[in-house]
Coordinates of N, CA and C and ligand atoms in Angstrom, one line a residue:
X133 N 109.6 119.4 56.3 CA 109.2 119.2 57.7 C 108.3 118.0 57.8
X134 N 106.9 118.1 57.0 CA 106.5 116.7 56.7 C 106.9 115.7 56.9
X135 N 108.2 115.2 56.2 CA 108.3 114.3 55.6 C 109.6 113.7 56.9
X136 N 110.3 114.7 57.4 CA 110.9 114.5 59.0 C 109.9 113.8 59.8
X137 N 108.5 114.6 60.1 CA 107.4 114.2 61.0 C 107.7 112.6 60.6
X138 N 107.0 112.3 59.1 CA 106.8 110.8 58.9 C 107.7 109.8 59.0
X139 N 108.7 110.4 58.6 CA 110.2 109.6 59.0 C 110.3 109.3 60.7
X140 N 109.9 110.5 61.5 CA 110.1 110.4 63.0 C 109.7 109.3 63.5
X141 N 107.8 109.2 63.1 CA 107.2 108.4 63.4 C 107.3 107.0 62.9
X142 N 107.7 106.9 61.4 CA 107.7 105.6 61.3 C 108.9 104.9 62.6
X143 N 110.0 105.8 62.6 CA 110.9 104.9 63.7 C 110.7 105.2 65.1
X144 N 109.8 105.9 66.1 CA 108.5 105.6 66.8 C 107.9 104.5 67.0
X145 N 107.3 103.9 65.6 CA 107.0 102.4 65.6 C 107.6 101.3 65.8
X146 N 108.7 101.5 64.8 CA 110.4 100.7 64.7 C 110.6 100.1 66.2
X147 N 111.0 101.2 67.2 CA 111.3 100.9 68.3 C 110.7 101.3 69.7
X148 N 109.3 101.2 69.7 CA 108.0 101.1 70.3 C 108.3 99.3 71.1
X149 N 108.3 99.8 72.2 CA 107.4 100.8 73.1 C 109.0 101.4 74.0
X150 N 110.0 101.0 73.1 CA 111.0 101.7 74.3 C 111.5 102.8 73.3
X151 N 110.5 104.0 73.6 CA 110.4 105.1 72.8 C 111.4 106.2 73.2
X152 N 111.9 105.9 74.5 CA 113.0 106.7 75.5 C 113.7 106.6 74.7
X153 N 114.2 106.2 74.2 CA 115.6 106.0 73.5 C 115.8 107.3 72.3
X154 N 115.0 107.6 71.8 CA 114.7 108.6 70.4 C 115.0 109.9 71.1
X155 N 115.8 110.6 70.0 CA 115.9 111.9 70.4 C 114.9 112.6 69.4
X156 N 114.7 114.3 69.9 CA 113.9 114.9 69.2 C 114.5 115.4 67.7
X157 N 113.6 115.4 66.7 CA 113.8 115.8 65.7 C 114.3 117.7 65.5
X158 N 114.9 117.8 64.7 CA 115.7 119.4 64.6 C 114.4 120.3 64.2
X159 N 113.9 121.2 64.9 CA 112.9 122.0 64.6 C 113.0 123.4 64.8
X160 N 112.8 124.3 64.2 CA 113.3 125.4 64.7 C 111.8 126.0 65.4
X161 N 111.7 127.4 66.5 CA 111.1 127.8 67.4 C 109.5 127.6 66.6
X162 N 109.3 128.3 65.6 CA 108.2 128.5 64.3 C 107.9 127.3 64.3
X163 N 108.7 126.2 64.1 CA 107.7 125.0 63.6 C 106.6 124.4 65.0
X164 N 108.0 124.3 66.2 CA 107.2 123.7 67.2 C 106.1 124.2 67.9
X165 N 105.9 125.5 67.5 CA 104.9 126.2 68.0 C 104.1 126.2 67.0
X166 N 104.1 125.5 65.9 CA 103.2 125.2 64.9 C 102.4 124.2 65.4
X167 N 103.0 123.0 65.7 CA 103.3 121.5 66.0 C 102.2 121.1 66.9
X168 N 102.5 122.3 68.2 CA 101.8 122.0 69.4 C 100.9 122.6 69.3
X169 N 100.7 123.5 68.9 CA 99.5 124.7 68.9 C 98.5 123.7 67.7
X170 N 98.6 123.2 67.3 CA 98.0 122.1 66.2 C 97.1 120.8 66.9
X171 N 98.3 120.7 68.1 CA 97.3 119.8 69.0 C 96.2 120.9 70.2
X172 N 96.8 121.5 70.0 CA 96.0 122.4 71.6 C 95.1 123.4 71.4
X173 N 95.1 123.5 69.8 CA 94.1 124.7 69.6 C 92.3 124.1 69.7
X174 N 92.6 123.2 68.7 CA 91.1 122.1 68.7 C 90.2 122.9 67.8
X175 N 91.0 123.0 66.9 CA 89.7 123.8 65.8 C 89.0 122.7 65.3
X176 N 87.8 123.1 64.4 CA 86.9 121.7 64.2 C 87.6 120.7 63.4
X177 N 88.6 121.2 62.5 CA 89.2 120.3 62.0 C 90.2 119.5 62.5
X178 N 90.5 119.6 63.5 CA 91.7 119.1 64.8 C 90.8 118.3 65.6
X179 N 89.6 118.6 66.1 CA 88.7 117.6 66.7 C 88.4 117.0 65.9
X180 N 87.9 116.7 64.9 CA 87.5 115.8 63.7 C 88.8 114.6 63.6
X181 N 90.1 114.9 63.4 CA 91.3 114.1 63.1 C 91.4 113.3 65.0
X182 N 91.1 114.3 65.6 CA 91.5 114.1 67.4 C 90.8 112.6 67.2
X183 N 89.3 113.0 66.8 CA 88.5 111.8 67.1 C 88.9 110.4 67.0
X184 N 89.4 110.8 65.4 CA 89.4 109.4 64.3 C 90.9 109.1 64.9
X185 N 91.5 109.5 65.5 CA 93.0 109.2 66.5 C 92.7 108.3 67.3
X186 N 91.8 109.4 68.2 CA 91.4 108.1 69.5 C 90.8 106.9 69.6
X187 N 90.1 107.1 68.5 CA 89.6 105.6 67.4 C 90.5 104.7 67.6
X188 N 91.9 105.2 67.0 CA 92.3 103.6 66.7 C 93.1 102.8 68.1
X189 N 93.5 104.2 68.9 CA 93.8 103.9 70.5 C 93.2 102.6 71.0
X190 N 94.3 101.6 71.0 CA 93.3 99.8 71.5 C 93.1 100.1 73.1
X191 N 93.6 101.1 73.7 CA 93.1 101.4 75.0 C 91.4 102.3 75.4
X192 N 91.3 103.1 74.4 CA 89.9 103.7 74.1 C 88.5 103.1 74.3
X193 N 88.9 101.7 74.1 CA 87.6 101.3 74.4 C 87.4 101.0 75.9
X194 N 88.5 100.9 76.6 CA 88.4 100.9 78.0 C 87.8 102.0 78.6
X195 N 86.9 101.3 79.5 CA 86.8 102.8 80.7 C 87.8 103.5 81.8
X196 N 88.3 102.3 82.2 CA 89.6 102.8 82.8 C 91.0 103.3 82.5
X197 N 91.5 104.2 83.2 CA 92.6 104.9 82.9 C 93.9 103.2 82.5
X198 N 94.4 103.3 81.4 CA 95.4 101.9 81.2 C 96.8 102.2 81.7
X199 N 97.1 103.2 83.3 CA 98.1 103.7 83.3 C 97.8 103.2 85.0
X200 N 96.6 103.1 85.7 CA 96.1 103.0 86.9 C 95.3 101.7 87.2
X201 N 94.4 101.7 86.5 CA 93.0 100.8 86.3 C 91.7 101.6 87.7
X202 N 92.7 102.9 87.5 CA 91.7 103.1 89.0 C 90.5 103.7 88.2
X203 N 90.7 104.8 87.7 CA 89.5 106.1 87.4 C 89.6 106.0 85.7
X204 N 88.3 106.6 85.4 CA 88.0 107.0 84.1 C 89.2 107.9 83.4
X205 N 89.0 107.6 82.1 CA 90.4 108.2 81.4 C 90.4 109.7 80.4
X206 N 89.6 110.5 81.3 CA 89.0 111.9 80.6 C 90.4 112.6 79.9
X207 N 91.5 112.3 80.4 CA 92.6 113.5 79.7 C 93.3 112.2 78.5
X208 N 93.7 112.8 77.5 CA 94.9 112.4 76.4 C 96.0 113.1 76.8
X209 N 97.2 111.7 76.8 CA 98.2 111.9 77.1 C 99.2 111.6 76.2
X210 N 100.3 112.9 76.1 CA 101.3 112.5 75.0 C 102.8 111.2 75.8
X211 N 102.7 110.4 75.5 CA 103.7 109.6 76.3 C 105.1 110.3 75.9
X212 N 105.4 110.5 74.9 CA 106.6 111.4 74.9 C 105.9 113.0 74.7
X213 N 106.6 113.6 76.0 CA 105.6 114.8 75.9 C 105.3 115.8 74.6
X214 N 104.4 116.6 74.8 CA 104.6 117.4 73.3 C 105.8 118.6 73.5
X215 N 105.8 118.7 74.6 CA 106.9 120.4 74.5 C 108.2 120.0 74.2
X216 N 108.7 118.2 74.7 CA 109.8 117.8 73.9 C 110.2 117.2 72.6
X217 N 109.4 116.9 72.1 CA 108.7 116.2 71.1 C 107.7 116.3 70.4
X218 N 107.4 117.8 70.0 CA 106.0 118.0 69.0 C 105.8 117.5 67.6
X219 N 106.8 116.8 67.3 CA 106.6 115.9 66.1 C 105.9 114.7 66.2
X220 N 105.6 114.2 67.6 CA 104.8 113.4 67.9 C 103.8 113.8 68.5
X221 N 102.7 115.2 68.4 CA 102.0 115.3 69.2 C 100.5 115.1 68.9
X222 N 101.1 114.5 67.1 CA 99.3 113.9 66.7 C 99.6 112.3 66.3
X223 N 100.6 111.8 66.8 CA 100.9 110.5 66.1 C 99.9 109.7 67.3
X224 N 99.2 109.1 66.9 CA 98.2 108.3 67.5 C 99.0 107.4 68.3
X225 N 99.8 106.2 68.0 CA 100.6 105.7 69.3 C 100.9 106.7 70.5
X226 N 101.5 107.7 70.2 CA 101.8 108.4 70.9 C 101.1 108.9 72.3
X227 N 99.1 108.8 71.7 CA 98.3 109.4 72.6 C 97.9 108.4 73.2
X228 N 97.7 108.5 74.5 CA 97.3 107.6 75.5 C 96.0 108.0 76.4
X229 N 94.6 108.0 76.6 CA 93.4 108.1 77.6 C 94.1 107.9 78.5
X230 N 94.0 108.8 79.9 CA 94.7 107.9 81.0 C 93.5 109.2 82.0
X231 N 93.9 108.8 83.1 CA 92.9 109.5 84.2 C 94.0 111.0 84.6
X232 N 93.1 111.8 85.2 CA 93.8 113.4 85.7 C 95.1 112.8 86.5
X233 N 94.8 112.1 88.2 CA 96.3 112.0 89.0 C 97.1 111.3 88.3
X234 N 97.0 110.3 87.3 CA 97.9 109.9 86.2 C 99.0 110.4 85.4
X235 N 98.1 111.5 84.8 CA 98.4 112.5 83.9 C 99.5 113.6 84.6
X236 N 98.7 113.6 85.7 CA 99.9 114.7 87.1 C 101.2 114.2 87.4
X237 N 100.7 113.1 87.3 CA 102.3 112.6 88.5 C 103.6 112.1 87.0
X238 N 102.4 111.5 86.0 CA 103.9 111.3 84.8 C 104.3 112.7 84.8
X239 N 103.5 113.8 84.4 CA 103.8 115.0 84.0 C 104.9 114.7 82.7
X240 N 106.0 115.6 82.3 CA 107.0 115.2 81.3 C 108.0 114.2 81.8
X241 N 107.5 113.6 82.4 CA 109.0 112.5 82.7 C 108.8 111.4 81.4
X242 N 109.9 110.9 81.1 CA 110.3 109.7 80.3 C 110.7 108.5 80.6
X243 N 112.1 109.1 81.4 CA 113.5 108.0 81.7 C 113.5 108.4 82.9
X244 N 114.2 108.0 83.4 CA 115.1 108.2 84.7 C 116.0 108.8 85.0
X245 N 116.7 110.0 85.3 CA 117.5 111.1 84.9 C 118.6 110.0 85.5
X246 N 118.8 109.2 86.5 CA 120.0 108.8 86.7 C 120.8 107.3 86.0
X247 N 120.0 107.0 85.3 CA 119.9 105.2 84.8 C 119.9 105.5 83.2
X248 N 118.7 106.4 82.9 CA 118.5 106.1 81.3 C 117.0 105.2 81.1
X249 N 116.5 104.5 82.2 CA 115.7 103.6 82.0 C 114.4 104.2 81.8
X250 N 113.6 103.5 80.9 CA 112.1 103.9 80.5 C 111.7 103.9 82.7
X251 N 110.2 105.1 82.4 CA 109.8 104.8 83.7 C 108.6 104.2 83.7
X252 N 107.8 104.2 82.9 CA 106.6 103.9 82.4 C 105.9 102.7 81.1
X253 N 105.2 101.8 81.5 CA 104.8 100.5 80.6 C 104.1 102.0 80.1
X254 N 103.5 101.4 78.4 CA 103.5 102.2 77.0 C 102.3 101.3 76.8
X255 N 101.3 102.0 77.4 CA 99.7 101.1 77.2 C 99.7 101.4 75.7
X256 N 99.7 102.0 74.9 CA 99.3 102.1 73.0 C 100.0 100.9 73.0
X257 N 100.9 100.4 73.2 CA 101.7 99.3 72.3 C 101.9 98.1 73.3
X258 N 102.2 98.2 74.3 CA 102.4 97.0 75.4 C 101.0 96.6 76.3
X259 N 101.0 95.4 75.4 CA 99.5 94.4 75.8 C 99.6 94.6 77.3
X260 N 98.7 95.0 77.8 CA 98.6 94.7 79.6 C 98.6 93.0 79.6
X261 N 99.8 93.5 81.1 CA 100.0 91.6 81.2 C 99.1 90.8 82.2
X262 N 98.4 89.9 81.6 CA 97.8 89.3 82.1 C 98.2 88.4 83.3
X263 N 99.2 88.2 83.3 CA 100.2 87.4 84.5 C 100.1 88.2 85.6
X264 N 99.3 87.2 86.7 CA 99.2 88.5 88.1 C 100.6 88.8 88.7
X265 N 100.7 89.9 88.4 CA 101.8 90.7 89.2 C 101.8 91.3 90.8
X266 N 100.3 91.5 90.4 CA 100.0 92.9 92.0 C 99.4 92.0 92.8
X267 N 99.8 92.2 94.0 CA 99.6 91.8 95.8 C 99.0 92.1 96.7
X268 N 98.1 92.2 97.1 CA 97.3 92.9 98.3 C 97.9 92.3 99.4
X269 N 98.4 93.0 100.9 CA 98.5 92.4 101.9 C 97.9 92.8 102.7
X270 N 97.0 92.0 103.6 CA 95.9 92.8 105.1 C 96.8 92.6 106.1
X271 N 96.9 93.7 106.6 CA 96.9 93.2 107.9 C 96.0 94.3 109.0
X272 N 95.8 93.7 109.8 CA 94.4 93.7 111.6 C 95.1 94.9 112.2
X273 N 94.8 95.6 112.6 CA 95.8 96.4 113.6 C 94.6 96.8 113.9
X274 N 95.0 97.4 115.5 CA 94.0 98.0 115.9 C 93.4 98.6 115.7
X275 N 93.4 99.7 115.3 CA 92.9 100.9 114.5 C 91.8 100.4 113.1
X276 N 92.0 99.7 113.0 CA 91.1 98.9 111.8 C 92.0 97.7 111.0
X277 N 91.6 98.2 109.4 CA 92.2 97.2 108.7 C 92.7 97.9 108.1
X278 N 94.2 97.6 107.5 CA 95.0 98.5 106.0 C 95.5 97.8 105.4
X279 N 95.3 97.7 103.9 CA 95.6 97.0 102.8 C 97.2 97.8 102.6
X280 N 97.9 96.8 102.1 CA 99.2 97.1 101.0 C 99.4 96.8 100.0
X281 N 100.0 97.3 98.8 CA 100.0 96.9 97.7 C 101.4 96.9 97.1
X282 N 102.2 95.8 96.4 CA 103.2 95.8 96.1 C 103.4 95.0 95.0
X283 N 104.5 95.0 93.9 CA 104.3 94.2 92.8 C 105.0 93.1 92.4
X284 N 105.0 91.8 92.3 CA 105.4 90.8 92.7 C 105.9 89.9 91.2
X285 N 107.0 90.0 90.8 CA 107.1 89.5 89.2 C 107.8 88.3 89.5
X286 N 108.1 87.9 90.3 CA 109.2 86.3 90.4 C 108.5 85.3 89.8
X287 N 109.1 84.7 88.7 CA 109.0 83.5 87.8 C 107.4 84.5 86.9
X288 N 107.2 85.4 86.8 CA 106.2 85.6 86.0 C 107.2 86.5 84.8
X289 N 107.7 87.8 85.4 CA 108.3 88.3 85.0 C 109.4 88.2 84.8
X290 N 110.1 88.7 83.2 CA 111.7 88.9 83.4 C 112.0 89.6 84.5
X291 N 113.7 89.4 85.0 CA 114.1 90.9 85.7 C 114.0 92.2 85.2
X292 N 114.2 92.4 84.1 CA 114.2 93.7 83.0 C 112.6 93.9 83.4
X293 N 111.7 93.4 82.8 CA 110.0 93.5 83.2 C 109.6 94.1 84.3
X294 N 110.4 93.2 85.4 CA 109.7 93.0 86.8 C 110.6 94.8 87.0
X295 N 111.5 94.8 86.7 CA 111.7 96.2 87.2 C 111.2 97.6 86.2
X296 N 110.9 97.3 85.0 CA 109.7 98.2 84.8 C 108.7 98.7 85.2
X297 N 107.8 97.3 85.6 CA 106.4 97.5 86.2 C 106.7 98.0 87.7
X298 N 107.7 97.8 88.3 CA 107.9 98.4 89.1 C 108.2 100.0 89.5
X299 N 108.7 100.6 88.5 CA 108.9 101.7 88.2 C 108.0 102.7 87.8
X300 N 107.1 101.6 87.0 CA 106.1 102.3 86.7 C 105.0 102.7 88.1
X301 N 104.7 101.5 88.6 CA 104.0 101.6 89.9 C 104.7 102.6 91.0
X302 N 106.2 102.4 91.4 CA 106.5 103.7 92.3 C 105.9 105.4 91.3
X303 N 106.4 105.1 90.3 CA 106.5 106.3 89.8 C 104.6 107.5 89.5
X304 N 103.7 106.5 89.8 CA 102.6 106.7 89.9 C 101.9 106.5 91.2
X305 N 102.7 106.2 92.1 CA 102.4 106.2 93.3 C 101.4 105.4 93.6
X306 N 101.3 103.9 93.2 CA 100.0 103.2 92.8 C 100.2 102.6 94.2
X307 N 100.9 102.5 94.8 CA 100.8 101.7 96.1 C 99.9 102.4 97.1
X308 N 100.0 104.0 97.8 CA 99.3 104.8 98.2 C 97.6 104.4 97.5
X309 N 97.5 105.1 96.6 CA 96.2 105.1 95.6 C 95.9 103.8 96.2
X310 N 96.0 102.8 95.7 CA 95.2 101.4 95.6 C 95.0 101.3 97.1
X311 N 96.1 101.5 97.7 CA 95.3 101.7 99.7 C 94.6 102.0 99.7
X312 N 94.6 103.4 99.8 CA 93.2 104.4 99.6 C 92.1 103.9 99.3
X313 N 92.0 103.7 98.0 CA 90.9 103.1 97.4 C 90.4 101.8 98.3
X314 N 90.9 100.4 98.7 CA 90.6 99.3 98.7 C 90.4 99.9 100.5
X315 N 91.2 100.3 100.9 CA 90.6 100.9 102.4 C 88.9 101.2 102.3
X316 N 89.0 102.3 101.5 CA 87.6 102.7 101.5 C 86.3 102.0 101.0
X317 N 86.4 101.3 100.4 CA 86.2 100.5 99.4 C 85.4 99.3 100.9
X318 N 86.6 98.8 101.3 CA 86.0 97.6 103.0 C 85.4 98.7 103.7
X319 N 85.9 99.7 103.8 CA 84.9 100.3 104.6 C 83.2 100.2 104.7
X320 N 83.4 101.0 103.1 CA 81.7 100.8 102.7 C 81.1 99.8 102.5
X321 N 82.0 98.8 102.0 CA 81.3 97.4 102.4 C 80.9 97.0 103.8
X322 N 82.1 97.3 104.6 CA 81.7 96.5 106.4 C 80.3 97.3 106.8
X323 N 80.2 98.9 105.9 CA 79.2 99.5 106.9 C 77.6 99.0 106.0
X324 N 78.0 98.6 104.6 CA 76.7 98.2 104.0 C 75.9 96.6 104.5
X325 N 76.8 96.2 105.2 CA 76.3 95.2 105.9 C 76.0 95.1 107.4
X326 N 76.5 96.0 107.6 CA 76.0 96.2 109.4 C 75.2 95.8 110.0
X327 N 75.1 94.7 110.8 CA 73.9 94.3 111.7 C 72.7 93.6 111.1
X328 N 73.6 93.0 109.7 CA 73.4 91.4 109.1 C 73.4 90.3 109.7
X329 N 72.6 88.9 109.2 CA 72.9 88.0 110.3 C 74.3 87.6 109.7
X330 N 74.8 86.8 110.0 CA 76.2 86.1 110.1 C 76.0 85.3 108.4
X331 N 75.4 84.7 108.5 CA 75.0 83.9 107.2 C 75.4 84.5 105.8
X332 N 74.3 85.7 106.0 CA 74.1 86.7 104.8 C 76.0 87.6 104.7
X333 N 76.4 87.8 105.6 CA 77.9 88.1 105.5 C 78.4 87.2 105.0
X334 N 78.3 86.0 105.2 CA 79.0 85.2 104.9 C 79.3 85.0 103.2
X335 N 77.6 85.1 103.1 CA 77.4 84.7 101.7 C 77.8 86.1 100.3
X336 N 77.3 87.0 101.4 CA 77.8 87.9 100.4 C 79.4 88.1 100.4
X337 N 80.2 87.6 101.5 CA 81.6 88.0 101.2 C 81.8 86.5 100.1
X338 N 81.5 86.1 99.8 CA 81.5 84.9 99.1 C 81.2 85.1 97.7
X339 N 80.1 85.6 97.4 CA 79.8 86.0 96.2 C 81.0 86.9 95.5
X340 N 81.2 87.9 96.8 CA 82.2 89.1 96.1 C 83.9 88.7 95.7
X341 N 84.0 87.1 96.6 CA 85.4 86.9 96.4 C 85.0 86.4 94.6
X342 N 84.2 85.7 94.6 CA 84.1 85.0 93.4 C 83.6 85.6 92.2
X343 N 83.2 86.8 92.5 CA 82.8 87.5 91.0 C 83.9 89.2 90.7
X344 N 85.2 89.1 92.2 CA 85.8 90.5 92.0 C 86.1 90.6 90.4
X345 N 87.1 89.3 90.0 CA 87.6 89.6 88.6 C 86.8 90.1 87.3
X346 N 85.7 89.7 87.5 CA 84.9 89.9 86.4 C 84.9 91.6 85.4
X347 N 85.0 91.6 84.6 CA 85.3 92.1 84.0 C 86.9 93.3 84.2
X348 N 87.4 93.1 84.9 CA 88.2 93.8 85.6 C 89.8 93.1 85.4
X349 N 90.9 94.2 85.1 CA 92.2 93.6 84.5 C 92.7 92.6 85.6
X350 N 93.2 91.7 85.5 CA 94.1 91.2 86.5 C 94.6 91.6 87.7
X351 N 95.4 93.3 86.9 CA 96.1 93.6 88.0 C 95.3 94.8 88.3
X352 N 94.2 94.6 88.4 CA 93.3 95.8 89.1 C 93.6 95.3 90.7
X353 N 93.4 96.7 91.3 CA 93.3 97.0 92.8 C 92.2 96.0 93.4
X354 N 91.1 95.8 93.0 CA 89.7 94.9 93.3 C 90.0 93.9 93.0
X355 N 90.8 93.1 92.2 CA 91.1 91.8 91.9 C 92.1 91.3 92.5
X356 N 93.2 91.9 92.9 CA 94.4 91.7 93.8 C 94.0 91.4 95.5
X357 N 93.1 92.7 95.9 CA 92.5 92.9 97.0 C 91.5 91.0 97.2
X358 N 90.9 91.2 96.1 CA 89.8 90.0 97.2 C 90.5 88.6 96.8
X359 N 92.3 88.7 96.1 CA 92.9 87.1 96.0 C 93.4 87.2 97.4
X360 N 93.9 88.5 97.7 CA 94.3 88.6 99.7 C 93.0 88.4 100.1
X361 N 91.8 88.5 100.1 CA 90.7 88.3 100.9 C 90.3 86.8 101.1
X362 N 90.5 86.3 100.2 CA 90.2 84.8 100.0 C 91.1 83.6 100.4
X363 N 92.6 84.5 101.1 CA 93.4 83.7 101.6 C 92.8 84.1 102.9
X364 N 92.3 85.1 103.4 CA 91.9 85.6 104.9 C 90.4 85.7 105.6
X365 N 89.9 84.6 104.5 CA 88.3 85.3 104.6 C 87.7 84.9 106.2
X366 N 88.4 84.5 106.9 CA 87.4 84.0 108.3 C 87.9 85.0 109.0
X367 N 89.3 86.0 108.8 CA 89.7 86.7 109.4 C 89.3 88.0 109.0
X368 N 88.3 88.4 107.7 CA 87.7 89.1 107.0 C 86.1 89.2 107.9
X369 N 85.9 88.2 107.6 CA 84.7 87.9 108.7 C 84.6 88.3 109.6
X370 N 85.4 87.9 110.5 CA 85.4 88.4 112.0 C 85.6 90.1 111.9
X371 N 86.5 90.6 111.2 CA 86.7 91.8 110.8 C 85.4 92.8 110.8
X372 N 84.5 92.0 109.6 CA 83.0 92.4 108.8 C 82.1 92.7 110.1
X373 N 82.3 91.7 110.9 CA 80.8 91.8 112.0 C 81.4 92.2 113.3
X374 N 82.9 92.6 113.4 CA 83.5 93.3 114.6 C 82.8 95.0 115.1
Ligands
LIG299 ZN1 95.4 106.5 86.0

């Protein structure tokens, strides 16, 4: 069984990060409930190996979830699940930090039940792309202001690419989320300035276009949002002191 596990995983690697493709290894009832129960028990010697796992995770050192960029990344996630695949349920690629609504909404999905196609970019192995993909759009309505968010790959992305990250984003519902957030987000901004002179609005929306990226991925929600802000900033303005 061992030596299945290591065989599994070396070809895991092989054909990482389009890991959809692999079927599960032949296990009988006994082992897989070995397998999993090995990840889920957490005896001290399972936490000890857990640790030196999430070690080598190049997403670990992030604080944010590498599946969102929204929230902190408190849950380990098996990208091919464990209940279908417990031969991979301590292979370190395999485990992913990602945030709780993350973790919810992949739940066991892989592929696409009608296509075959991966649904999800594979943060262990696929570099986040630094090529801005994601879009903020404002628009005024009466009611206030509502951001949108959509993903934009022409001439950055392949077609194959551009319809991954796409898949990935429906499939995590990142368009909702990143509203939410960047809604709320101007909110607390328009109301932390409230009955500022004009100037000081000015200057702080100024500051904030020019320092959003800082330390923050590309295709973060905050970085996307203030490249729309900075095409609209007098209409941001007027917005801010309305
Ligand atoms: Zn997330």
């Amino acid at each position: 069984m061992q030596n299945a596990i290591g065989a599994a995983c070396v070809k895991y690697d092989a054909v990482s990060p389009d890991v959809h493709q692999l079927g599960a290894i032949a296990t009988t009832a006994s082992e897989r409930m070995a397998l999993i129960e090995g990840y889920d028990k957490r005896t001290a010697a399972m936490k000890r190996l857990l640790a030196k796992i999430i070690e080598t995770l190049p997403a670990a050192d992030l604080d944010l979830c590498p599946f969102c960029s929204l929230d902190t990344n408190p849950d380990l996630d098996h990208f091919l699940p464990k209940a279908r695949f417990p031969e991979f349920s301590l292979h370190a690629r395999n485990l992913v930090p990602i945030c709780t609504p993350c973790n919810r909404k992949k739940a066991n999905a892989v592929k696409s039940k009608t296509t075959g196609q991966r649904l999800f970019l594979h943060p262990s192995v696929e570099p986040s792309n630094n090529a801005v993909v994601l879009e903020a759009s404002l628009s005024f309505k009466k009611q206030g202001l509502s951001v949108s968010y959509h993903v934009d790959g022409g001439g950055v992305l392949s077609q194959k690419e551009g319809e991954l990250v796409r898949r990935h984003f429906d499939r995590l519902g990142l368009s909702a989320r990143y509203s939410r957030r960047a809604q709320s987000y101007l909110a607390s901004f328009k109301a932390s300035i409230a009955g500022k002179p004009s100037t000081v609005v000015a200057r702080t929306l100024k500051q904030k276009i020019s320092t959003a990226s800082f330390g923050e991925p590309a295709n973060g929600w905050r970085p996307a949002l203030f490249r729309a802000i900075a095409l609209n900033e007098a209409a941001i303005l007027a917005w801010l002191q309305s």
